[in-house]
Amino acid sequence: MCGIVGYIGVKEATPVLLKGLKKLEYRGYDSAGIAVLGAGGLEVCKSKGALNKLEEKVSALSAQASQTGGASKKPFGGTLGIGHTRWATHGEPSDINSHPHTDISGKIAVVHNGIIENHRKLKEWLAGRGVVFRSETDTEVIAHLINYYYAGELLVAVQAALKRLEGSYALGIICENDRDHIIAVRKESPLVIGRGGGENLIASDVPALLEYTRDVYYLDDREIAVLSKDKVEFYNEEGERVQKTLSHVDWDAGAAEKGGYEHFMLKEINEQPKALTDTLRPRIIPAGGTGAMASSRSVNLAEIGFDKSWAEARRVVLCACGTAWHAAMVGKYAFEYFARIPSDAEIASEYRYRNPIFNPSDIFIIISQSGETADTLAALRLAKKNGGRVIAITNVLGSTLAREADLVMYTWAGPEIAVASTKAFTTQLMCVYLIALQFGLLRGNLDQAGLDHYIEALEKIPTQAEAVLKSKETIQRFASLCFNKSKVFFIGRLFDYAVSLESALKLKEISYTHSEAFAAGELKHGPIALADESTLVTALCTQEALFDKMDSNIKEVKARGASTVVITYDDVHHFDESADTVFRIPRTPDCFTPMLSVIPCQLYAYYCSVLRGNDPDKPRNLAKSVTVE
Ligand code: M6R
């Protein structure tokens, strides 16, 4: 989604803004722009396409001016500015539609992430007052509205304009008549304020701030921040002052860098062993003591308030979008398997528009890497309104999901920059397994020996993931032989079906290959009609009890000319005859295989993307965090 940056301080704003926008590129964008308050007034530069186009345009303008004017008139030389990467929603990607948008006087500039739902009505209203619109965007109305209410006090004008806006927005606003302030606003779209020494910043996400500060304020919904170079003041929507707590970001700046890898996605795939360890280790209490004082190992879920009261729950509802929904599906199977409790995995974008049935004892587990996905947040609010106990699993500290849920379990995956989610998925799985195991113990479906057995298996997963990653060259070689397949299917049952869905999503989103996942037993009910010589079928076969069933399915597609790949354990030879290629993973209890079997599929998608000449970190038409519907 769109990225916002803003700077006020003593440095030249332009390089800070351009660097900040670079750090937000991962969010997805099709155009970019900056507005800086310089000696010559408000200067705006916007460009369709990649950020380097904007950089070139800014340099060309600066060079032109230095030939004709003096240093005092250096364009884009001011110390206050805002910048934006746009992901088109209203109006095609173009220079004109790019942000910042200015009002008719050319003195107020606005950058916006979100959607103004009543923009048509506001446009008509403003047009009736003589405003001539230049762009097709919903954002432009904001600049004109602020100008309409402006009578010398920017904050007052912004507050008045906000009262007229419906929809979601994160905003950065500057005004030529107020050279000492940036105003930032948030409603349902993320915005972080960076607190520096003699300089302050705004950004859609923390990586854009890390070079300047690690001290941040997370703006809450309907809050306004007024930044000057030495201080930041906060107001609620009633215009009352609000005190906010400063949070400290612990990641080192390198966590959001590529660290020698060609792409963030490859780096993040390779970080999975560490991410899994970091997610698991703090939640395992080792066995201790001896004799009467001896205690068994256990899972510590105090962070989500796991206690005996959970025994009253009659149902677990897991809700999410995209990859996180696939983690929810694995969660559903895990809750049924370990805790024998009815569980549903709901697609948040569907759930929010249904008329779902709620029980007061339901436990809602809402999963989101970013914690900012609009549909997921809507599902969370629906569950809260209906009295459910809402637990968030998220990767982003201070995200909206983390703040609005009753309790939070963090996936300690570190920043995930690539659009295609990888380490977030496997760590989300680790979290749902831990809850399911503990629930199993509480409900008496699992005894201590069983828990010990499964914890031991979970503890081996990071090393086993490491072992799977060692086979990356085999997968790269395989991808080089079939990256241009036009039809790729993934098939599996239960846990393997969830991984099939995730693998097909990964392949389609970054390699643009038409890939689909089918529950293997459903092949005969339709999809097998598609199988022919041009088809590659990857069968996830990691559940011993279903080996024969899967083998029949593989033979069925092979008989119709499809090439077949099987992902199974390294000691299994059940598929030697039916599979053209076998990728192997180490042994673990069948229910835990998704954390390992997905890795070859992530690598396969990555290499296909690269071989097809795509940028896997920035797939076309996609944004990292879908903060609008
Ligand atoms: O941030 P979230 O986990 O809520 O994001 C949900 C989906 O948008 C996300 O998983 C998406 O499907 C990814 N691009 C998948 O790789």
XYZ file of C-alpha atoms and ligand atoms in Angstrom:
645
model
C 0.000 0.000 0.000
C 1.023 3.625 -0.197
C 4.014 4.755 1.829
C 4.280 8.058 3.663
C 7.357 9.836 4.980
C 7.792 13.294 6.423
C 10.734 15.191 7.895
C 11.204 18.373 9.898
C 14.610 19.240 11.296
C 17.926 20.774 10.382
C 18.966 18.505 7.529
C 17.891 18.987 3.932
C 14.596 17.161 3.759
C 14.839 15.868 0.178
C 17.506 13.150 0.678
C 15.802 12.042 3.907
C 12.476 11.736 2.116
C 13.916 9.875 -0.867
C 15.810 7.443 1.370
C 12.710 6.929 3.508
C 10.609 6.187 0.445
C 13.198 3.614 -0.655
C 12.731 1.823 2.659
C 8.993 1.709 2.011
C 9.284 0.419 -1.561
C 8.426 -3.079 -0.336
C 4.874 -1.922 0.365
C 4.245 -1.772 -3.379
C 3.812 1.398 -5.455
C 3.439 2.668 -8.972
C 4.455 6.316 -8.595
C 6.069 8.636 -6.093
C 6.446 12.253 -5.144
C 7.770 14.764 -2.631
C 6.827 18.253 -1.461
C 9.437 20.395 0.270
C 9.173 23.844 1.804
C 12.184 25.681 0.446
C 13.287 29.260 0.084
C 11.123 29.564 -3.003
C 7.991 28.259 -1.295
C 6.273 24.892 -1.625
C 8.020 22.761 -4.230
C 6.473 19.571 -5.520
C 7.959 16.894 -7.725
C 6.024 13.771 -8.753
C 6.686 10.949 -11.130
C 4.985 7.820 -12.365
C 7.139 4.705 -12.102
C 10.057 3.681 -9.924
C 11.689 5.930 -7.360
C 14.778 6.482 -9.495
C 12.555 8.377 -11.961
C 11.572 10.730 -9.151
C 15.213 11.081 -8.071
C 16.242 11.926 -11.637
C 13.465 14.487 -11.926
C 14.438 16.157 -8.634
C 18.142 16.258 -9.660
C 17.278 17.674 -13.075
C 15.189 20.430 -11.488
C 17.979 21.212 -9.017
C 20.631 21.303 -11.782
C 18.444 23.546 -13.923
C 17.987 25.981 -11.080
C 21.649 26.106 -10.105
C 22.440 27.176 -13.691
C 19.868 29.934 -13.602
C 19.563 30.970 -9.946
C 21.682 31.263 -6.838
C 22.255 28.769 -4.007
C 19.667 30.570 -1.898
C 17.060 29.415 -4.381
C 18.241 25.818 -4.469
C 15.076 23.862 -5.219
C 14.118 21.130 -2.799
C 16.702 22.494 -0.379
C 14.294 23.051 2.545
C 14.393 21.273 5.882
C 10.700 20.372 6.001
C 8.927 18.058 3.608
C 6.654 15.095 2.940
C 6.975 12.197 0.504
C 4.801 9.401 -0.807
C 4.827 6.193 -2.781
C 1.419 5.644 -4.376
C -0.395 2.412 -5.079
C -3.195 3.482 -7.416
C -6.780 3.045 -6.242
C -8.619 6.076 -7.635
C -7.175 7.117 -10.994
C -4.475 5.405 -13.046
C -0.794 5.633 -12.124
C 0.376 8.977 -13.586
C 2.410 12.044 -12.646
C -0.763 14.031 -11.991
C -2.393 11.384 -9.806
C 0.774 10.878 -7.748
C 0.957 12.477 -4.313
C 1.561 15.023 -2.788
C -1.614 16.805 -3.838
C -1.915 20.529 -3.383
C -4.852 22.879 -2.929
C -5.789 25.588 -5.440
C -3.491 28.141 -3.802
C -0.563 25.740 -4.182
C 0.381 26.346 -0.539
C -0.957 23.229 1.168
C 0.395 19.772 0.307
C -1.040 16.451 1.419
C 0.096 12.828 1.224
C -2.472 10.135 1.954
C -2.689 6.400 2.485
C -6.219 4.996 2.539
C -9.489 5.729 0.773
C -11.815 8.696 1.174
C -15.156 7.021 0.685
C -17.237 10.186 0.318
C -14.808 11.870 -2.096
C -17.410 12.187 -4.876
C -19.798 14.127 -2.688
C -16.973 16.332 -1.406
C -15.731 16.911 -4.951
C -19.148 18.153 -6.050
C -19.384 20.357 -2.987
C -15.946 21.872 -3.580
C -16.524 22.234 -7.332
C -19.634 24.243 -6.445
C -17.282 26.598 -4.590
C -15.031 27.130 -7.571
C -12.438 24.402 -7.038
C -11.033 22.971 -10.249
C -9.675 19.461 -9.740
C -6.480 18.392 -11.440
C -6.308 14.697 -10.603
C -8.693 11.744 -10.536
C -7.749 10.880 -6.967
C -9.861 10.827 -3.836
C -6.947 12.498 -2.007
C -7.087 15.848 -3.770
C -10.329 16.751 -1.930
C -8.385 16.761 1.346
C -5.990 19.508 0.234
C -8.880 21.651 -1.027
C -10.949 21.079 2.097
C -8.068 22.143 4.347
C -7.628 25.252 2.229
C -11.361 25.944 2.482
C -11.171 25.973 6.276
C -7.775 27.670 6.506
C -7.875 31.030 8.264
C -4.297 31.246 9.493
C -4.185 28.135 11.779
C -3.239 24.925 9.965
C -4.241 22.640 12.836
C -7.684 24.212 13.101
C -8.212 23.858 9.346
C -7.115 20.194 9.426
C -9.459 19.453 12.333
C -12.372 21.024 10.463
C -11.558 19.135 7.265
C -11.304 15.812 9.103
C -14.884 16.183 10.278
C -15.964 15.998 6.638
C -13.961 12.909 5.700
C -15.364 9.376 5.649
C -13.101 6.410 5.067
C -9.586 5.526 6.072
C -6.552 7.729 6.065
C -3.043 8.302 7.221
C -2.073 11.836 6.276
C 0.993 14.029 6.174
C 0.219 17.730 5.700
C 2.413 20.798 5.265
C 1.607 24.421 4.483
C 3.733 27.212 3.052
C 2.320 29.634 5.613
C 3.404 27.433 8.502
C 7.077 26.606 8.083
C 7.451 25.115 11.544
C 5.076 22.162 11.451
C 4.086 18.906 9.828
C 0.663 17.619 10.747
C 0.111 13.870 10.772
C -3.255 12.162 11.122
C -4.302 8.580 11.370
C -7.579 6.733 10.900
C -7.385 3.027 10.086
C -4.113 3.366 8.148
C -0.802 3.015 9.951
C 1.458 5.930 10.797
C 4.474 6.075 13.085
C 6.153 9.190 14.450
C 9.935 9.109 14.882
C 11.307 11.263 17.714
C 14.850 12.452 17.023
C 17.111 15.102 18.535
C 16.340 18.380 16.796
C 14.418 16.529 14.114
C 11.193 14.568 13.927
C 9.757 12.289 11.286
C 6.634 10.498 10.179
C 6.458 7.227 8.265
C 4.074 4.454 7.358
C 6.482 1.945 8.816
C 9.493 1.804 11.100
C 12.232 0.879 8.527
C 11.968 4.390 7.055
C 12.879 5.890 10.442
C 15.647 3.609 11.651
C 18.527 5.657 10.227
C 17.407 8.649 12.309
C 15.845 7.294 15.462
C 14.575 4.221 17.277
C 12.218 6.179 19.516
C 8.746 6.108 18.074
C 5.159 6.951 18.898
C 2.461 4.795 17.329
C -0.413 7.056 16.397
C -3.787 5.691 17.436
C -6.945 5.941 15.391
C -8.304 9.463 15.024
C -5.247 11.034 16.609
C -3.410 14.026 15.229
C 0.300 14.714 15.732
C 1.799 18.148 15.283
C 5.523 17.872 14.673
C 7.942 20.730 14.966
C 11.682 20.178 14.870
C 12.020 20.046 18.669
C 8.763 18.501 19.821
C 5.703 16.464 18.938
C 2.251 17.203 20.339
C -0.739 14.901 20.107
C -4.462 15.654 19.967
C -7.567 13.484 19.919
C -10.429 14.125 17.536
C -12.084 16.455 20.047
C -8.971 18.621 19.854
C -7.832 17.746 23.407
C -4.132 17.210 24.118
C -3.152 13.553 24.532
C -0.055 12.153 26.264
C 1.527 9.247 24.455
C 4.182 6.774 25.468
C 7.412 6.594 23.532
C 8.303 3.080 22.337
C 11.807 1.942 21.596
C 12.433 -0.171 18.483
C 14.988 -2.873 19.201
C 15.773 -4.140 15.735
C 19.136 -3.211 14.410
C 18.980 -1.330 11.118
C 20.516 -4.390 9.392
C 17.363 -6.399 10.086
C 15.661 -4.353 7.411
C 18.570 -4.633 4.933
C 19.305 -7.382 2.408
C 22.493 -8.477 4.185
C 24.266 -9.791 1.094
C 21.267 -11.623 -0.342
C 20.056 -10.731 -3.795
C 16.508 -10.263 -2.552
C 14.718 -9.778 0.755
C 12.597 -12.823 -0.007
C 15.621 -15.135 -0.226
C 17.028 -13.608 2.948
C 13.747 -14.122 4.752
C 13.399 -17.731 3.566
C 16.879 -18.361 4.946
C 16.083 -16.636 8.231
C 13.398 -19.193 9.067
C 15.491 -21.404 11.352
C 16.335 -18.390 13.531
C 12.824 -16.973 13.369
C 11.380 -20.338 14.418
C 13.833 -20.607 17.311
C 13.086 -17.053 18.446
C 9.351 -17.746 18.332
C 9.537 -21.077 20.139
C 12.278 -20.720 22.750
C 10.848 -18.029 25.037
C 7.630 -20.030 25.333
C 9.112 -23.309 26.493
C 9.801 -23.792 30.189
C 12.342 -26.595 30.587
C 11.774 -29.449 33.018
C 13.331 -28.685 36.366
C 14.006 -29.936 39.878
C 14.249 -33.490 41.132
C 12.176 -35.817 43.297
C 9.031 -34.267 44.759
C 10.113 -30.888 43.385
C 10.434 -32.166 39.821
C 8.434 -30.298 37.202
C 7.806 -31.295 33.625
C 8.511 -29.054 30.688
C 5.651 -26.850 29.708
C 4.465 -24.194 27.333
C 4.225 -20.705 28.777
C 1.392 -18.764 27.206
C 0.915 -16.149 29.911
C 1.090 -13.472 27.202
C -2.301 -14.584 25.886
C -3.744 -15.191 29.332
C -3.906 -18.946 28.813
C -5.338 -20.430 31.987
C -8.017 -22.839 33.190
C -10.783 -20.506 32.030
C -9.955 -21.525 28.461
C -11.506 -24.909 29.258
C -14.918 -23.243 28.969
C -14.349 -22.511 25.284
C -16.498 -24.559 22.950
C -14.991 -23.348 19.690
C -11.893 -21.706 18.267
C -12.285 -19.354 15.319
C -9.113 -18.496 13.413
C -9.422 -15.605 11.025
C -6.964 -14.022 8.552
C -6.211 -13.189 4.910
C -3.842 -14.647 2.327
C -0.877 -16.529 3.701
C -2.004 -15.864 7.259
C -5.293 -17.583 6.388
C -3.322 -20.640 5.339
C -1.691 -20.556 8.770
C -5.203 -20.351 10.208
C -6.140 -23.488 8.258
C -3.212 -25.380 9.712
C -4.326 -24.017 13.083
C -7.826 -25.399 12.589
C -6.433 -28.871 11.888
C -4.037 -28.557 14.841
C -6.804 -27.575 17.280
C -8.934 -30.494 16.129
C -5.969 -32.844 16.282
C -4.484 -31.914 19.654
C -7.395 -30.412 21.549
C -10.407 -32.070 19.901
C -12.217 -28.766 19.903
C -14.393 -27.552 17.006
C -12.394 -24.990 15.029
C -13.010 -22.856 11.975
C -10.529 -21.107 9.712
C -12.229 -18.037 8.306
C -11.182 -15.737 5.467
C -11.406 -12.317 7.099
C -12.556 -10.551 3.920
C -15.549 -12.924 3.775
C -16.186 -13.173 7.474
C -16.657 -9.451 7.975
C -19.594 -9.412 5.544
C -21.273 -12.561 6.829
C -23.711 -12.745 9.615
C -21.653 -15.154 11.703
C -22.929 -16.881 14.800
C -21.087 -15.977 17.985
C -20.927 -17.753 21.311
C -19.632 -15.879 24.332
C -17.168 -18.675 25.042
C -15.591 -18.585 21.546
C -11.893 -17.905 21.282
C -10.891 -15.829 18.282
C -7.373 -16.056 16.996
C -6.726 -13.324 14.462
C -3.532 -13.772 12.463
C -1.694 -11.083 10.518
C 1.967 -10.489 9.774
C 1.549 -6.727 9.472
C -1.274 -6.314 11.950
C -2.654 -3.681 9.576
C -4.698 -5.667 7.038
C -8.009 -3.822 6.724
C -10.214 -6.923 6.353
C -8.501 -8.700 9.226
C -8.961 -5.676 11.467
C -12.643 -5.529 10.502
C -13.024 -9.194 11.514
C -11.291 -8.452 14.825
C -13.675 -5.572 15.528
C -16.668 -7.732 14.673
C -15.505 -10.448 17.053
C -14.857 -7.916 19.816
C -18.271 -6.328 19.343
C -19.831 -9.732 19.814
C -18.006 -10.410 23.029
C -15.473 -13.020 21.916
C -12.060 -13.382 23.549
C -9.742 -12.027 20.859
C -6.117 -13.108 20.620
C -3.859 -11.612 17.958
C -0.915 -13.398 16.395
C 1.163 -10.758 14.669
C 4.725 -9.876 13.778
C 4.566 -6.126 14.199
C 4.879 -4.551 17.601
C 2.506 -1.678 18.134
C 0.440 -2.579 15.058
C -3.281 -1.838 15.116
C -4.092 -5.525 15.548
C -1.728 -5.757 18.508
C -3.304 -2.726 20.114
C -6.922 -3.649 19.524
C -6.848 -7.352 20.399
C -7.418 -8.407 23.997
C -4.032 -10.112 24.090
C -1.135 -10.639 21.698
C 1.249 -13.433 20.826
C 4.116 -12.116 18.719
C 5.833 -14.081 15.986
C 9.439 -13.129 16.578
C 10.313 -13.300 12.899
C 11.907 -9.859 12.635
C 10.893 -7.441 9.914
C 9.430 -9.098 6.839
C 10.038 -6.803 3.899
C 9.381 -8.967 0.812
C 5.775 -8.857 -0.315
C 5.643 -12.649 -0.389
C 5.290 -13.810 3.171
C 7.638 -16.633 4.192
C 9.127 -16.477 7.688
C 5.945 -14.885 8.984
C 4.013 -17.978 7.836
C 6.227 -20.568 9.495
C 6.366 -18.594 12.745
C 2.584 -18.142 12.703
C 2.404 -21.936 12.464
C 4.725 -22.266 15.444
C 2.400 -20.042 17.468
C -0.788 -21.917 16.593
C 0.859 -25.262 17.345
C 1.911 -24.034 20.778
C -1.595 -22.875 21.622
C -3.143 -26.079 20.261
C -0.760 -28.250 22.303
C -1.443 -26.374 25.506
C -5.145 -26.544 24.802
C -4.826 -30.296 24.256
C -3.241 -30.648 27.682
C -5.895 -28.514 29.339
C -8.740 -30.463 27.741
C -7.156 -33.768 28.700
C -6.618 -34.926 25.133
C -2.886 -34.875 25.606
C -0.963 -36.104 28.638
C 2.377 -34.802 29.876
C 4.291 -37.517 28.041
C 2.501 -36.562 24.829
C 3.275 -32.891 25.380
C 6.942 -33.701 26.024
C 7.090 -35.700 22.832
C 5.642 -32.874 20.746
C 7.733 -30.153 22.386
C 10.835 -32.190 21.640
C 9.729 -32.418 18.020
C 9.084 -28.667 17.856
C 12.537 -27.986 19.253
C 14.058 -29.901 16.345
C 12.148 -27.936 13.711
C 14.650 -25.023 13.355
C 17.559 -27.422 12.715
C 15.407 -29.433 10.342
C 14.433 -26.245 8.499
C 18.151 -25.567 8.173
C 18.574 -29.001 6.600
C 15.774 -28.332 4.092
C 17.407 -25.034 3.158
C 20.607 -26.917 2.309
C 18.769 -28.450 -0.644
C 18.219 -25.056 -2.242
C 20.514 -25.761 -5.163
C 18.533 -28.879 -6.084
C 15.390 -26.776 -6.128
C 17.086 -24.029 -8.108
C 18.182 -26.602 -10.693
C 14.682 -28.030 -10.840
C 13.205 -24.537 -11.257
C 15.610 -23.843 -14.120
C 14.100 -26.822 -15.959
C 10.446 -25.960 -15.484
C 10.085 -22.299 -14.511
C 8.074 -21.634 -17.662
C 5.359 -24.247 -17.060
C 2.022 -22.638 -17.783
C -0.023 -24.722 -15.334
C 1.206 -25.736 -11.917
C -1.018 -27.525 -9.436
C -0.348 -28.360 -5.818
C -2.307 -31.191 -4.257
C -2.512 -32.517 -0.733
C -4.886 -33.503 2.028
C -5.503 -31.816 5.400
C -2.254 -30.277 6.660
C -0.763 -30.886 3.213
C -3.737 -29.189 1.562
C -3.101 -26.024 3.598
C 0.535 -26.082 2.437
C -0.648 -26.664 -1.140
C -2.756 -23.509 -0.944
C 0.174 -21.549 0.435
C 2.560 -22.916 -2.209
C 0.195 -22.077 -5.080
C -0.259 -18.548 -3.720
C 3.497 -18.057 -3.408
C 4.114 -19.218 -6.970
C 1.349 -17.129 -8.517
C 2.121 -13.928 -6.658
C 5.792 -13.660 -7.535
C 6.270 -15.737 -10.703
C 2.850 -14.931 -12.250
C 2.478 -18.614 -13.117
C -1.090 -19.849 -13.131
C -0.960 -22.135 -10.143
C -3.792 -23.649 -8.146
C -4.135 -25.871 -5.132
C -6.603 -28.709 -4.906
C -7.607 -30.962 -2.069
C -6.279 -34.171 -3.593
C -9.546 -36.033 -3.069
C -11.340 -33.358 -5.091
C -9.289 -33.954 -8.258
C -11.789 -36.440 -9.597
C -14.636 -34.006 -9.006
C -13.438 -31.650 -11.704
C -9.851 -30.369 -11.681
C -8.380 -33.500 -13.247
C -10.001 -32.394 -16.512
C -7.191 -29.809 -16.689
C -4.335 -32.305 -16.415
C -2.285 -32.780 -19.587
C 1.330 -32.799 -20.772
C 1.713 -29.109 -19.990
C 0.839 -29.559 -16.318
C 3.218 -29.806 -13.382
C 1.631 -31.336 -10.291
C 3.367 -31.059 -6.943
C 1.956 -33.476 -4.405
C 2.509 -32.781 -0.710
C 2.731 -36.230 0.855
C 3.712 -35.973 4.494
C 0.929 -37.837 6.266
C 1.697 -41.518 6.484
C -1.945 -42.612 6.763
C -2.710 -40.942 3.443
C 0.272 -42.152 1.415
C -1.726 -44.711 -0.585
C -4.482 -42.228 -1.353
C -1.949 -39.648 -2.495
C -0.080 -42.185 -4.588
C -3.299 -42.992 -6.478
C -3.892 -39.277 -7.115
C -0.356 -38.837 -8.420
C -0.761 -41.822 -10.738
C -4.051 -40.404 -12.012
C -2.513 -37.104 -13.119
C 0.598 -38.820 -14.443
C -1.574 -41.066 -16.606
C -2.900 -37.875 -18.228
C 0.570 -36.671 -19.109
C 1.344 -34.376 -16.170
C 4.867 -34.195 -14.707
C 4.899 -34.936 -11.004
C 6.888 -33.742 -8.017
C 6.440 -35.232 -4.563
C 7.417 -33.651 -1.263
C 7.793 -36.284 1.397
C 10.077 -37.527 4.195
C 13.670 -38.361 3.456
C 13.197 -42.041 4.394
C 10.027 -42.656 2.344
C 10.133 -44.525 -0.951
C 6.413 -44.943 -1.416
C 6.340 -42.557 -4.369
C 9.499 -43.619 -6.176
C 7.468 -45.025 -9.037
C 4.833 -42.326 -9.405
C 7.007 -39.234 -8.846
C 9.244 -37.791 -11.548
C 11.041 -35.718 -8.905
C 11.119 -36.006 -5.112
C 11.985 -33.229 -2.642
C 12.686 -34.507 0.823
C 12.177 -33.164 4.326
C 13.332 -34.611 7.660
C 11.006 -36.669 9.846
C 8.768 -34.900 12.305
C 5.273 -35.767 13.558
C 2.979 -35.578 10.499
C 1.011 -32.688 11.979
C 4.136 -30.466 12.122
C 5.307 -30.962 8.529
C 3.847 -27.677 7.193
C 6.738 -25.788 8.830
C 9.178 -27.838 6.727
C 7.307 -28.855 3.570
C 6.512 -25.260 2.668
C 10.211 -24.363 2.407
C 10.936 -26.168 -0.907
C 7.786 -24.543 -2.297
C 8.904 -21.073 -1.178
C 12.289 -21.660 -2.807
C 10.692 -22.991 -5.970
C 8.472 -19.890 -6.236
C 11.461 -17.636 -5.582
C 13.656 -19.209 -8.259
C 10.823 -19.304 -10.823
C 10.243 -15.611 -10.206
C 13.915 -14.752 -10.725
C 14.213 -17.014 -13.786
C 11.179 -15.320 -15.309
C 12.912 -11.972 -14.901
C 10.624 -10.688 -12.137
C 11.541 -8.891 -8.952
C 10.278 -11.298 -6.271
C 10.368 -8.585 -3.616
C 8.028 -6.314 -5.515
C 5.505 -8.352 -7.468
C 3.251 -6.459 -9.836
C -0.126 -5.259 -8.558
C 0.587 -6.376 -4.997
C 1.238 -4.515 -1.785
C 2.884 -5.849 1.345
C 0.165 -4.709 3.611
C -3.386 -4.343 2.321
C -4.605 -1.500 4.474
C -7.659 -0.766 2.326
C -10.503 -3.054 1.272
O -0.093 -8.732 6.929
P -1.048 -9.867 6.791
O -0.507 -11.159 7.277
O -2.393 -9.575 7.381
O -1.282 -10.000 5.224
C -2.239 -10.878 4.716
C -2.024 -11.093 3.246
O -2.207 -9.888 2.549
C -0.634 -11.645 2.925
O -0.383 -12.832 3.598
C -0.492 -11.882 1.411
O -1.316 -12.922 1.003
C 0.979 -12.152 1.094
N 1.396 -11.378 -0.032
C 1.264 -13.563 0.796
O 2.591 -13.809 0.478
